[in-house]
Amino acid sequence: MVSLLSRHGPSVCLRAPALARTVTAVPHRQAQVADVGKGLETTTSSIPLFVNRKSAAQSTTPAPIVRPVATALPQDRDEFWREVPVWENVSAKDFLSYRWSVANTVQGTAKLFKFLHAVVPEEVPLNELGTQMQSRDEFIADVMEGVAAATMAIRMTPYILSRVNWENPRHDPIIRQFLPLKSVLIPDHPKLTLDSLHEEADSPVKGLVHRYSDKALFLPTSVCPTYCMFCTRSYAVGADTDTVTKASLKPTRRRWEEAFAYIENTPALQDIVVSGGDSYYLQPDQLRMIGDRLIGMPNIKRFRFASKGLAVAPSRILDESDGWVNALIDISNKAKKAGKAVAWHTHFNHPNEISWISKDASQKLFEEGVMVRNQTVLLRGVNDDVDTMSKLIRDLADNKVFPYYVYQCDMVERVEHLRTPLQTILDLEARIRGSIAGFMMPQFVVDLPAGGGKRLACSYESYDPKTGLSTYRAPAVTGRDKENKVYEYYDPIDTLPN
């Protein structure tokens, strides 16, 4: 899930770095190279190549207006999904179809169990060195026990599943984000809660969080294409689990109209984030309707659609038969003519999530003039070392996706094993800053528990690594007894010195 509200500004504060712990990322296997061009040549109605504008101009029959894939596709493409046994015979035409992606999404425990049995080898490494092994059944049992203890339901797209190194799934950075293993879970810090940011308390109407004076977060749906274990909105997003009954945000017109009425009748609001859930799960006509309503409100100057789709199902951007991306592009263009800014905020956490498909999708959005920014969550064992975070930032920048935020992991339940000490985010910023152009350098922030909003991680008032307690103030965030409030963030207990 992608969140949330944002503040712009170049302000930076750095403190003396401590030695950062390095976690070596498990390398993604080299997939086979195959001729995908032949499959694509037969699918020009779904994924059209460039129109020859000169020939079209000379023709007596007007050429149809199409939005092409950003660049003519090369003949050779890495069909990495064929490395997954259940998709070894899937053509590029099918894999790049969003309809096929939805139909083959792994959702729920029964489908997950069947999928894992089909793709996990008979033995997989138990430790990082590979000197100890465990059986397929042992690994799957560990996953299923983890699912039973988790706050989030299971849903993973074929794309993100195909980016996993199934020869070593236990130590794969993508698996660590989306599949809980009971053996790696650790007891929660006593301060962890389901709604750590107090979103429900800051909601004047259901599904609309109004925390900052001029910004609000609209949650039209509570469904995502892929569910993250560390979701900050685990109180509402996804299906009920064995441990959580969700405060579901169903996409009803009545609830939406209540949110629109509040936005229209609150002149101070100028900036809206449309999230969820995930904007990818809005139908194209729903996306257009929300965009048109916000464009038509005189008080709204900017709005953004938050979606992890570019990271977990990028083929939708290239699939002309779907219509979602055309709706987004039309809204972006219409907003520009009205003097308003629109952006897509997406959510990549690891370089392995990026492939030629996501690169082509990013290029298409860039050529169509859609601003795309990225919000990363700092996760232990996924991206908490300098090499991995630096590569992610640079890869995003190279693909015209602006690295916007790196978040300290929120204090939500069942993610203690993924949280890092505050010192880690301080060290990462100190060591990465200066290695890439400043306008491509993300802000490293803490979204303060209890609804204090985002603050630069280095702007703490106090931090004691021995107790793990850091304190912050948020002078601009007022209301609900927040004036002069001191907000507290706690490091994971298992990282504290003995």
Short mmCIF file of C-alpha atoms in Angstrom, two decimals:
data_model
loop_
_atom_site.label_atom_id
_atom_site.label_comp_id
_atom_site.label_asym_id
_atom_site.label_seq_id
_atom_site.Cartn_x
_atom_site.Cartn_y
_atom_site.Cartn_z
CA MET A 1 0.00 0.00 0.00
CA VAL A 2 1.19 3.51 -0.71
CA SER A 3 0.69 6.36 1.60
CA LEU A 4 0.15 9.15 2.48
CA LEU A 5 0.18 12.89 2.74
CA SER A 6 3.26 14.86 1.93
CA ARG A 7 5.14 18.10 2.43
CA HIS A 8 7.52 19.58 -0.06
CA GLY A 9 10.77 21.26 0.82
CA PRO A 10 14.51 20.95 0.46
CA SER A 11 15.33 21.26 4.17
CA VAL A 12 17.98 18.79 5.25
CA CYS A 13 19.58 18.02 8.58
CA LEU A 14 22.40 15.54 9.04
CA ARG A 15 23.88 14.16 12.21
CA ALA A 16 27.14 12.32 12.63
CA PRO A 17 26.69 8.82 11.22
CA ALA A 18 27.34 5.65 13.13
CA LEU A 19 28.52 2.50 11.41
CA ALA A 20 25.56 1.05 9.54
CA ARG A 21 24.92 -2.66 9.55
CA THR A 22 25.19 -4.12 6.06
CA VAL A 23 22.73 -6.74 4.89
CA THR A 24 23.77 -8.48 1.72
CA ALA A 25 20.86 -8.73 -0.68
CA VAL A 26 20.19 -12.13 -2.17
CA PRO A 27 21.02 -11.76 -5.88
CA HIS A 28 18.24 -12.39 -8.35
CA ARG A 29 18.90 -15.35 -10.62
CA GLN A 30 19.82 -14.68 -14.21
CA ALA A 31 16.74 -15.59 -16.23
CA GLN A 32 16.86 -17.01 -19.71
CA VAL A 33 16.92 -14.69 -22.72
CA ALA A 34 14.35 -15.48 -25.35
CA ASP A 35 12.79 -13.94 -28.42
CA VAL A 36 9.71 -12.17 -27.16
CA GLY A 37 9.28 -10.01 -30.21
CA LYS A 38 7.33 -12.65 -32.13
CA GLY A 39 4.75 -12.87 -29.39
CA LEU A 40 4.42 -9.11 -29.25
CA GLU A 41 4.03 -8.72 -32.98
CA THR A 42 0.69 -10.51 -32.82
CA THR A 43 -0.70 -8.27 -30.09
CA THR A 44 -0.59 -4.81 -31.61
CA SER A 45 -4.19 -4.15 -30.58
CA SER A 46 -3.20 -4.51 -26.93
CA ILE A 47 0.36 -3.18 -27.07
CA PRO A 48 0.70 -1.06 -30.22
CA LEU A 49 4.07 0.00 -31.55
CA PHE A 50 4.78 3.51 -32.77
CA VAL A 51 2.57 4.90 -35.49
CA ASN A 52 4.50 6.05 -38.56
CA ARG A 53 3.36 9.67 -38.44
CA LYS A 54 4.70 10.51 -41.93
CA SER A 55 2.87 7.61 -43.56
CA ALA A 56 -0.25 8.39 -41.59
CA ALA A 57 -0.17 12.00 -42.78
CA GLN A 58 0.05 10.89 -46.44
CA SER A 59 -2.75 8.34 -46.13
CA THR A 60 -6.25 9.24 -47.28
CA THR A 61 -7.68 7.39 -44.29
CA PRO A 62 -7.07 9.17 -40.96
CA ALA A 63 -4.90 7.10 -38.67
CA PRO A 64 -6.51 6.13 -35.37
CA ILE A 65 -5.27 7.97 -32.31
CA VAL A 66 -3.39 5.52 -30.12
CA ARG A 67 -1.03 5.84 -27.22
CA PRO A 68 1.92 3.63 -28.16
CA VAL A 69 4.28 1.76 -25.94
CA ALA A 70 6.99 4.29 -25.18
CA THR A 71 9.63 2.73 -27.41
CA ALA A 72 9.60 0.13 -30.14
CA LEU A 73 10.16 -3.14 -28.33
CA PRO A 74 13.46 -4.92 -29.09
CA GLN A 75 13.32 -8.42 -30.44
CA ASP A 76 15.06 -9.99 -27.46
CA ARG A 77 13.56 -9.68 -24.00
CA ASP A 78 14.31 -11.48 -20.78
CA GLU A 79 11.28 -13.71 -20.17
CA PHE A 80 12.08 -13.95 -16.49
CA TRP A 81 8.63 -15.28 -15.55
CA ARG A 82 9.43 -18.54 -17.33
CA GLU A 83 11.86 -19.29 -14.47
CA VAL A 84 8.76 -19.91 -12.34
CA PRO A 85 7.69 -23.51 -13.11
CA VAL A 86 3.97 -22.80 -13.28
CA TRP A 87 4.58 -20.07 -15.90
CA GLU A 88 7.34 -21.67 -17.95
CA ASN A 89 5.03 -21.88 -20.98
CA VAL A 90 3.40 -18.46 -20.60
CA SER A 91 3.92 -16.23 -23.62
CA ALA A 92 4.88 -12.57 -23.47
CA LYS A 93 1.46 -11.75 -24.91
CA ASP A 94 -0.26 -13.35 -21.92
CA PHE A 95 2.17 -12.17 -19.26
CA LEU A 96 1.86 -8.57 -20.42
CA SER A 97 -1.94 -8.77 -20.34
CA TYR A 98 -3.40 -7.18 -17.22
CA ARG A 99 -6.44 -9.43 -17.51
CA TRP A 100 -4.14 -12.47 -17.38
CA SER A 101 -2.33 -10.95 -14.40
CA VAL A 102 -5.53 -10.51 -12.42
CA ALA A 103 -6.71 -14.03 -13.29
CA ASN A 104 -3.41 -15.52 -12.10
CA THR A 105 -2.91 -13.47 -8.96
CA VAL A 106 -2.21 -15.68 -5.95
CA GLN A 107 -4.81 -14.79 -3.36
CA GLY A 108 -5.75 -16.59 -0.15
CA THR A 109 -4.17 -19.46 1.70
CA ALA A 110 -5.44 -22.29 -0.53
CA LYS A 111 -3.99 -20.77 -3.71
CA LEU A 112 -0.79 -19.84 -1.90
CA PHE A 113 -0.32 -23.40 -0.62
CA LYS A 114 -0.83 -24.83 -4.12
CA PHE A 115 1.48 -22.25 -5.72
CA LEU A 116 4.31 -22.83 -3.23
CA HIS A 117 4.14 -26.59 -3.72
CA ALA A 118 4.53 -26.04 -7.46
CA VAL A 119 7.47 -23.59 -7.38
CA VAL A 120 9.58 -24.27 -4.28
CA PRO A 121 12.39 -26.82 -4.82
CA GLU A 122 12.55 -29.98 -2.71
CA GLU A 123 15.17 -28.29 -0.52
CA VAL A 124 15.95 -24.61 0.10
CA PRO A 125 18.66 -22.89 2.18
CA LEU A 126 17.79 -22.46 5.85
CA ASN A 127 20.64 -20.07 6.67
CA GLU A 128 22.10 -17.27 4.54
CA LEU A 129 25.33 -19.15 3.88
CA GLY A 130 23.44 -22.12 2.49
CA THR A 131 25.23 -24.56 4.80
CA GLN A 132 21.92 -25.72 6.28
CA MET A 133 18.90 -26.77 4.27
CA GLN A 134 15.22 -27.33 4.94
CA SER A 135 12.64 -29.28 2.99
CA ARG A 136 9.94 -27.77 0.83
CA ASP A 137 7.28 -28.95 3.29
CA GLU A 138 9.10 -27.34 6.21
CA PHE A 139 9.37 -24.04 4.38
CA ILE A 140 5.71 -24.07 3.33
CA ALA A 141 4.60 -24.95 6.86
CA ASP A 142 6.60 -21.99 8.15
CA VAL A 143 4.86 -19.69 5.65
CA MET A 144 1.37 -20.96 6.43
CA GLU A 145 1.92 -20.55 10.18
CA GLY A 146 3.16 -17.03 9.51
CA VAL A 147 0.08 -16.24 7.43
CA ALA A 148 -2.12 -17.37 10.32
CA ALA A 149 -0.35 -14.96 12.66
CA ALA A 150 -0.20 -11.99 10.25
CA THR A 151 -2.41 -8.91 10.10
CA MET A 152 -2.54 -8.85 6.30
CA ALA A 153 -4.23 -11.22 3.87
CA ILE A 154 -2.29 -12.79 1.02
CA ARG A 155 -2.43 -11.37 -2.48
CA MET A 156 0.56 -11.31 -4.86
CA THR A 157 0.59 -10.60 -8.59
CA PRO A 158 2.36 -12.87 -11.09
CA TYR A 159 4.81 -10.05 -11.78
CA ILE A 160 6.05 -9.71 -8.22
CA LEU A 161 6.10 -13.48 -7.73
CA SER A 162 8.23 -13.81 -10.84
CA ARG A 163 10.84 -11.46 -9.37
CA VAL A 164 11.53 -13.87 -6.49
CA ASN A 165 14.56 -16.14 -6.37
CA TRP A 166 12.70 -19.38 -5.68
CA GLU A 167 15.95 -21.29 -5.22
CA ASN A 168 16.45 -19.32 -2.00
CA PRO A 169 13.03 -17.94 -1.00
CA ARG A 170 13.66 -17.65 2.73
CA HIS A 171 16.30 -14.95 2.16
CA ASP A 172 14.71 -13.24 -0.82
CA PRO A 173 14.02 -9.50 -0.26
CA ILE A 174 10.67 -9.69 -2.03
CA ILE A 175 9.43 -12.69 -0.06
CA ARG A 176 10.43 -10.87 3.13
CA GLN A 177 8.03 -8.04 2.26
CA PHE A 178 4.97 -10.05 1.27
CA LEU A 179 5.08 -13.54 2.80
CA PRO A 180 5.36 -13.90 6.57
CA LEU A 181 7.47 -16.76 7.94
CA LYS A 182 6.48 -17.66 11.47
CA SER A 183 10.10 -18.46 12.35
CA VAL A 184 11.27 -14.89 11.63
CA LEU A 185 8.47 -13.10 13.50
CA ILE A 186 9.47 -11.65 16.85
CA PRO A 187 7.31 -10.31 19.70
CA ASP A 188 5.87 -6.85 19.14
CA HIS A 189 7.09 -3.80 20.98
CA PRO A 190 4.34 -2.98 23.52
CA LYS A 191 3.75 0.37 21.77
CA LEU A 192 2.83 -1.18 18.40
CA THR A 193 -0.80 -0.77 17.31
CA LEU A 194 -2.88 -1.52 14.22
CA ASP A 195 -3.60 2.15 13.51
CA SER A 196 -0.31 3.61 14.67
CA LEU A 197 -0.85 6.91 12.82
CA HIS A 198 -4.31 7.42 14.37
CA GLU A 199 -5.91 7.79 10.95
CA GLU A 200 -9.39 6.89 12.13
CA ALA A 201 -9.19 9.54 14.86
CA ASP A 202 -8.13 12.12 12.24
CA SER A 203 -11.01 11.26 9.89
CA PRO A 204 -13.89 13.78 9.89
CA VAL A 205 -15.78 11.42 7.56
CA LYS A 206 -15.10 7.75 6.95
CA GLY A 207 -12.24 7.21 4.52
CA LEU A 208 -10.94 10.80 4.57
CA VAL A 209 -7.96 11.60 6.81
CA HIS A 210 -7.48 15.33 7.46
CA ARG A 211 -4.28 15.80 9.45
CA TYR A 212 -2.47 18.72 7.82
CA SER A 213 -4.22 22.07 7.43
CA ASP A 214 -4.12 22.13 3.61
CA LYS A 215 -3.88 18.41 2.76
CA ALA A 216 -6.14 15.38 3.11
CA LEU A 217 -5.98 11.68 2.30
CA PHE A 218 -8.94 10.15 0.45
CA LEU A 219 -9.32 6.37 0.71
CA PRO A 220 -11.86 5.33 -1.94
CA THR A 221 -11.09 1.60 -1.63
CA SER A 222 -9.37 -0.81 0.71
CA VAL A 223 -8.12 -3.30 -1.91
CA CYS A 224 -4.59 -3.54 -3.37
CA PRO A 225 -3.07 -5.61 -6.19
CA THR A 226 -0.52 -6.96 -3.68
CA TYR A 227 -0.69 -6.79 0.12
CA CYS A 228 2.42 -5.74 2.05
CA MET A 229 3.07 -7.36 5.41
CA PHE A 230 4.07 -3.98 6.87
CA CYS A 231 0.96 -2.08 5.70
CA THR A 232 0.39 1.03 7.78
CA ARG A 233 -3.33 0.64 7.12
CA SER A 234 -3.59 -2.96 8.28
CA TYR A 235 -6.64 -1.96 10.32
CA ALA A 236 -8.63 -1.53 7.10
CA VAL A 237 -6.85 -2.88 4.01
CA GLY A 238 -7.55 -6.32 2.59
CA ALA A 239 -9.70 -9.18 3.73
CA ASP A 240 -10.16 -10.17 7.36
CA THR A 241 -7.42 -12.39 8.76
CA ASP A 242 -7.27 -14.83 11.65
CA THR A 243 -6.02 -11.97 13.84
CA VAL A 244 -7.78 -8.85 12.50
CA THR A 245 -11.34 -7.94 11.53
CA LYS A 246 -10.87 -5.07 9.10
CA ALA A 247 -12.62 -1.69 9.19
CA SER A 248 -13.35 -2.10 5.50
CA LEU A 249 -13.56 0.94 3.21
CA LYS A 250 -15.86 -0.30 0.47
CA PRO A 251 -16.02 1.88 -2.67
CA THR A 252 -19.60 3.11 -2.25
CA ARG A 253 -20.83 6.27 -3.98
CA ARG A 254 -22.48 7.50 -0.77
CA ARG A 255 -19.23 7.35 1.18
CA TRP A 256 -17.35 9.02 -1.67
CA GLU A 257 -19.89 11.84 -1.87
CA GLU A 258 -19.49 12.50 1.86
CA ALA A 259 -15.74 12.81 1.33
CA PHE A 260 -16.17 15.09 -1.71
CA ALA A 261 -18.61 17.29 0.22
CA TYR A 262 -16.12 17.69 3.06
CA ILE A 263 -13.31 18.58 0.64
CA GLU A 264 -15.44 21.10 -1.24
CA ASN A 265 -16.66 22.72 1.98
CA THR A 266 -13.20 23.05 3.54
CA PRO A 267 -11.57 25.99 1.72
CA ALA A 268 -8.20 25.45 3.45
CA LEU A 269 -7.77 22.12 1.66
CA GLN A 270 -5.62 22.47 -1.46
CA ASP A 271 -3.90 19.06 -1.81
CA ILE A 272 -5.51 15.61 -1.94
CA VAL A 273 -3.91 12.17 -1.99
CA VAL A 274 -6.12 9.46 -3.50
CA SER A 275 -4.95 6.17 -2.04
CA GLY A 276 -6.63 3.27 -0.28
CA GLY A 277 -5.99 0.43 -0.60
CA ASP A 278 -4.61 1.28 -3.97
CA SER A 279 -5.74 3.51 -6.81
CA TYR A 280 -4.94 0.63 -9.18
CA TYR A 281 -8.12 -1.03 -7.98
CA LEU A 282 -10.27 1.83 -9.21
CA GLN A 283 -11.94 1.24 -12.55
CA PRO A 284 -10.95 3.69 -15.31
CA ASP A 285 -14.33 5.45 -15.11
CA GLN A 286 -13.98 5.75 -11.35
CA LEU A 287 -10.50 7.20 -11.75
CA ARG A 288 -11.83 9.74 -14.25
CA MET A 289 -14.76 10.65 -12.02
CA ILE A 290 -12.53 11.29 -9.00
CA GLY A 291 -10.09 13.28 -11.13
CA ASP A 292 -12.86 15.37 -12.68
CA ARG A 293 -14.38 16.12 -9.29
CA LEU A 294 -11.06 17.28 -7.85
CA ILE A 295 -10.18 19.32 -10.94
CA GLY A 296 -13.56 21.01 -10.67
CA MET A 297 -13.07 22.12 -7.06
CA PRO A 298 -11.69 25.69 -6.97
CA ASN A 299 -9.86 25.12 -3.68
CA ILE A 300 -7.89 22.08 -4.90
CA LYS A 301 -4.54 22.96 -6.49
CA ARG A 302 -2.85 19.56 -6.49
CA PHE A 303 -3.76 15.90 -6.15
CA ARG A 304 -1.96 12.59 -6.42
CA PHE A 305 -2.94 9.00 -7.04
CA ALA A 306 -1.09 6.60 -4.78
CA SER A 307 -0.53 3.14 -6.23
CA LYS A 308 1.99 0.35 -5.92
CA GLY A 309 0.89 -0.84 -9.36
CA LEU A 310 4.03 0.28 -11.19
CA ALA A 311 6.09 -1.94 -8.86
CA VAL A 312 3.85 -5.02 -8.73
CA ALA A 313 1.85 -5.03 -12.00
CA PRO A 314 3.58 -2.68 -14.48
CA SER A 315 2.22 -4.46 -17.55
CA ARG A 316 -1.09 -2.66 -17.02
CA ILE A 317 0.61 0.56 -18.10
CA LEU A 318 1.54 -1.09 -21.42
CA ASP A 319 -1.80 -2.84 -21.95
CA GLU A 320 -3.90 -0.56 -24.16
CA SER A 321 -6.90 -2.88 -23.88
CA ASP A 322 -7.26 -2.06 -20.17
CA GLY A 323 -7.88 1.69 -20.13
CA TRP A 324 -6.57 2.58 -16.66
CA VAL A 325 -3.41 4.34 -17.81
CA ASN A 326 -5.28 6.26 -20.50
CA ALA A 327 -7.62 7.55 -17.81
CA LEU A 328 -4.65 8.63 -15.70
CA ILE A 329 -2.97 10.38 -18.66
CA ASP A 330 -6.19 12.17 -19.60
CA ILE A 331 -6.68 13.37 -16.02
CA SER A 332 -3.09 14.58 -15.87
CA ASN A 333 -3.48 16.54 -19.11
CA LYS A 334 -6.86 17.93 -18.15
CA ALA A 335 -5.51 19.08 -14.78
CA LYS A 336 -2.58 20.85 -16.45
CA LYS A 337 -4.96 22.81 -18.68
CA ALA A 338 -6.84 23.81 -15.51
CA GLY A 339 -3.57 24.95 -13.92
CA LYS A 340 -3.46 22.08 -11.44
CA ALA A 341 -0.77 19.50 -10.74
CA VAL A 342 -1.33 15.74 -10.77
CA ALA A 343 1.20 13.04 -9.88
CA TRP A 344 1.40 9.30 -9.36
CA HIS A 345 3.06 8.24 -6.12
CA THR A 346 4.28 4.67 -6.32
CA HIS A 347 6.15 2.31 -4.00
CA PHE A 348 9.34 0.40 -4.87
CA ASN A 349 11.39 -1.03 -2.00
CA HIS A 350 14.12 -3.09 -3.67
CA PRO A 351 16.01 -3.00 -7.00
CA ASN A 352 14.89 -6.57 -7.80
CA GLU A 353 11.36 -5.24 -8.27
CA ILE A 354 12.51 -3.34 -11.35
CA SER A 355 12.53 -5.09 -14.74
CA TRP A 356 12.36 -4.13 -18.41
CA ILE A 357 8.58 -4.13 -18.07
CA SER A 358 8.59 -1.54 -15.29
CA LYS A 359 11.24 0.43 -17.20
CA ASP A 360 9.08 0.52 -20.35
CA ALA A 361 6.04 1.46 -18.27
CA SER A 362 7.97 4.29 -16.58
CA GLN A 363 9.22 5.54 -19.94
CA LYS A 364 5.70 5.59 -21.32
CA LEU A 365 4.46 7.64 -18.37
CA PHE A 366 7.43 9.98 -18.76
CA GLU A 367 6.74 10.53 -22.46
CA GLU A 368 3.07 11.16 -21.70
CA GLY A 369 4.01 13.83 -19.15
CA VAL A 370 2.83 12.02 -16.02
CA MET A 371 4.88 12.93 -12.95
CA VAL A 372 5.83 9.78 -10.99
CA ARG A 373 7.36 9.88 -7.53
CA ASN A 374 8.41 6.98 -5.32
CA GLN A 375 7.94 6.38 -1.61
CA THR A 376 10.10 3.63 -0.10
CA VAL A 377 9.73 2.02 3.30
CA LEU A 378 12.95 1.19 5.13
CA LEU A 379 12.79 -2.52 6.00
CA ARG A 380 15.24 -4.65 7.94
CA GLY A 381 16.81 -7.31 5.75
CA VAL A 382 15.36 -5.76 2.58
CA ASN A 383 16.91 -2.37 1.91
CA ASP A 384 18.64 -1.29 5.15
CA ASP A 385 22.19 -1.22 3.77
CA VAL A 386 23.86 1.55 1.81
CA ASP A 387 24.49 -0.47 -1.36
CA THR A 388 20.89 -1.63 -1.76
CA MET A 389 19.27 1.71 -0.92
CA SER A 390 21.72 3.61 -3.16
CA LYS A 391 21.06 1.30 -6.09
CA LEU A 392 17.30 1.59 -5.61
CA ILE A 393 17.44 5.39 -5.56
CA ARG A 394 19.65 5.56 -8.65
CA ASP A 395 17.65 2.94 -10.58
CA LEU A 396 14.47 4.88 -9.91
CA ALA A 397 16.07 8.16 -10.93
CA ASP A 398 17.42 6.59 -14.13
CA ASN A 399 13.89 5.50 -14.98
CA LYS A 400 12.39 8.96 -14.44
CA VAL A 401 10.73 7.97 -11.17
CA PHE A 402 11.59 10.65 -8.63
CA PRO A 403 12.75 9.23 -5.27
CA TYR A 404 10.54 11.23 -2.90
CA TYR A 405 10.46 9.65 0.55
CA VAL A 406 12.22 6.92 2.48
CA TYR A 407 10.02 6.14 5.46
CA GLN A 408 11.03 4.75 8.80
CA CYS A 409 8.80 1.65 9.13
CA ASP A 410 5.64 2.52 11.04
CA MET A 411 4.97 1.09 14.48
CA VAL A 412 2.26 -1.31 13.33
CA GLU A 413 1.62 -4.75 14.77
CA ARG A 414 3.38 -7.93 13.56
CA VAL A 415 6.24 -6.13 11.79
CA GLU A 416 8.81 -5.90 14.56
CA HIS A 417 11.19 -8.09 12.53
CA LEU A 418 11.06 -5.54 9.67
CA ARG A 419 11.58 -2.37 11.70
CA THR A 420 15.02 -0.80 12.10
CA PRO A 421 16.49 1.45 14.79
CA LEU A 422 16.29 5.15 14.03
CA GLN A 423 20.08 5.15 13.78
CA THR A 424 19.87 3.10 10.59
CA ILE A 425 17.88 5.70 8.67
CA LEU A 426 20.15 8.47 9.99
CA ASP A 427 23.24 6.61 8.80
CA LEU A 428 21.76 5.84 5.40
CA GLU A 429 20.92 9.46 4.67
CA ALA A 430 24.30 10.69 5.87
CA ARG A 431 26.18 8.21 3.70
CA ILE A 432 24.04 8.48 0.55
CA ARG A 433 23.58 12.23 0.41
CA GLY A 434 26.01 13.72 -2.08
CA SER A 435 26.23 10.57 -4.18
CA ILE A 436 23.35 11.62 -6.45
CA ALA A 437 21.88 14.93 -7.60
CA GLY A 438 20.02 16.70 -4.82
CA PHE A 439 16.71 16.79 -6.69
CA MET A 440 16.88 12.98 -6.93
CA MET A 441 17.68 12.54 -3.23
CA PRO A 442 14.67 11.41 -1.20
CA GLN A 443 13.75 12.83 2.16
CA PHE A 444 14.31 10.32 4.98
CA VAL A 445 11.34 10.70 7.27
CA VAL A 446 9.45 9.34 10.24
CA ASP A 447 5.66 9.38 10.02
CA LEU A 448 5.07 10.11 13.68
CA PRO A 449 2.93 7.73 15.72
CA ALA A 450 -0.34 9.17 17.03
CA GLY A 451 -0.84 11.36 13.96
CA GLY A 452 2.02 13.84 14.11
CA GLY A 453 2.67 13.61 10.40
CA LYS A 454 5.97 13.33 8.58
CA ARG A 455 9.14 14.78 10.05
CA LEU A 456 12.70 14.53 8.79
CA ALA A 457 14.20 11.62 10.68
CA CYS A 458 17.18 13.76 11.69
CA SER A 459 14.95 16.49 13.17
CA TYR A 460 14.37 14.63 16.44
CA GLU A 461 14.45 16.58 19.69
CA SER A 462 16.08 13.72 21.52
CA TYR A 463 17.27 10.20 20.71
CA ASP A 464 18.75 7.68 23.09
CA PRO A 465 19.98 4.57 21.23
CA LYS A 466 20.29 2.74 24.55
CA THR A 467 16.58 2.99 25.32
CA GLY A 468 15.54 3.24 21.67
CA LEU A 469 13.32 6.26 22.36
CA SER A 470 13.31 9.24 20.00
CA THR A 471 11.07 12.30 20.42
CA TYR A 472 9.74 14.80 17.90
CA ARG A 473 7.49 17.85 17.74
CA ALA A 474 5.25 18.86 14.82
CA PRO A 475 4.34 22.53 15.29
CA ALA A 476 2.34 22.77 12.04
CA VAL A 477 0.08 19.82 12.93
CA THR A 478 -2.66 21.08 15.21
CA GLY A 479 -6.13 20.06 16.36
CA ARG A 480 -7.23 17.09 18.43
CA ASP A 481 -5.05 18.25 21.36
CA LYS A 482 -1.90 18.11 19.23
CA GLU A 483 -0.58 21.58 20.11
CA ASN A 484 2.83 21.27 21.78
CA LYS A 485 2.50 17.48 21.73
CA VAL A 486 5.68 15.41 21.98
CA TYR A 487 5.61 12.37 19.69
CA GLU A 488 7.56 9.23 20.49
CA TYR A 489 9.08 6.61 18.22
CA TYR A 490 10.56 3.40 19.67
CA ASP A 491 13.31 1.26 18.19
CA PRO A 492 12.69 -2.50 17.96
CA ILE A 493 13.39 -4.16 21.31
CA ASP A 494 15.69 -6.82 19.88
CA THR A 495 18.04 -4.13 18.50
CA LEU A 496 18.62 -2.46 21.88
CA PRO A 497 21.97 -2.99 23.61
CA ASN A 498 21.90 -5.59 26.36
#
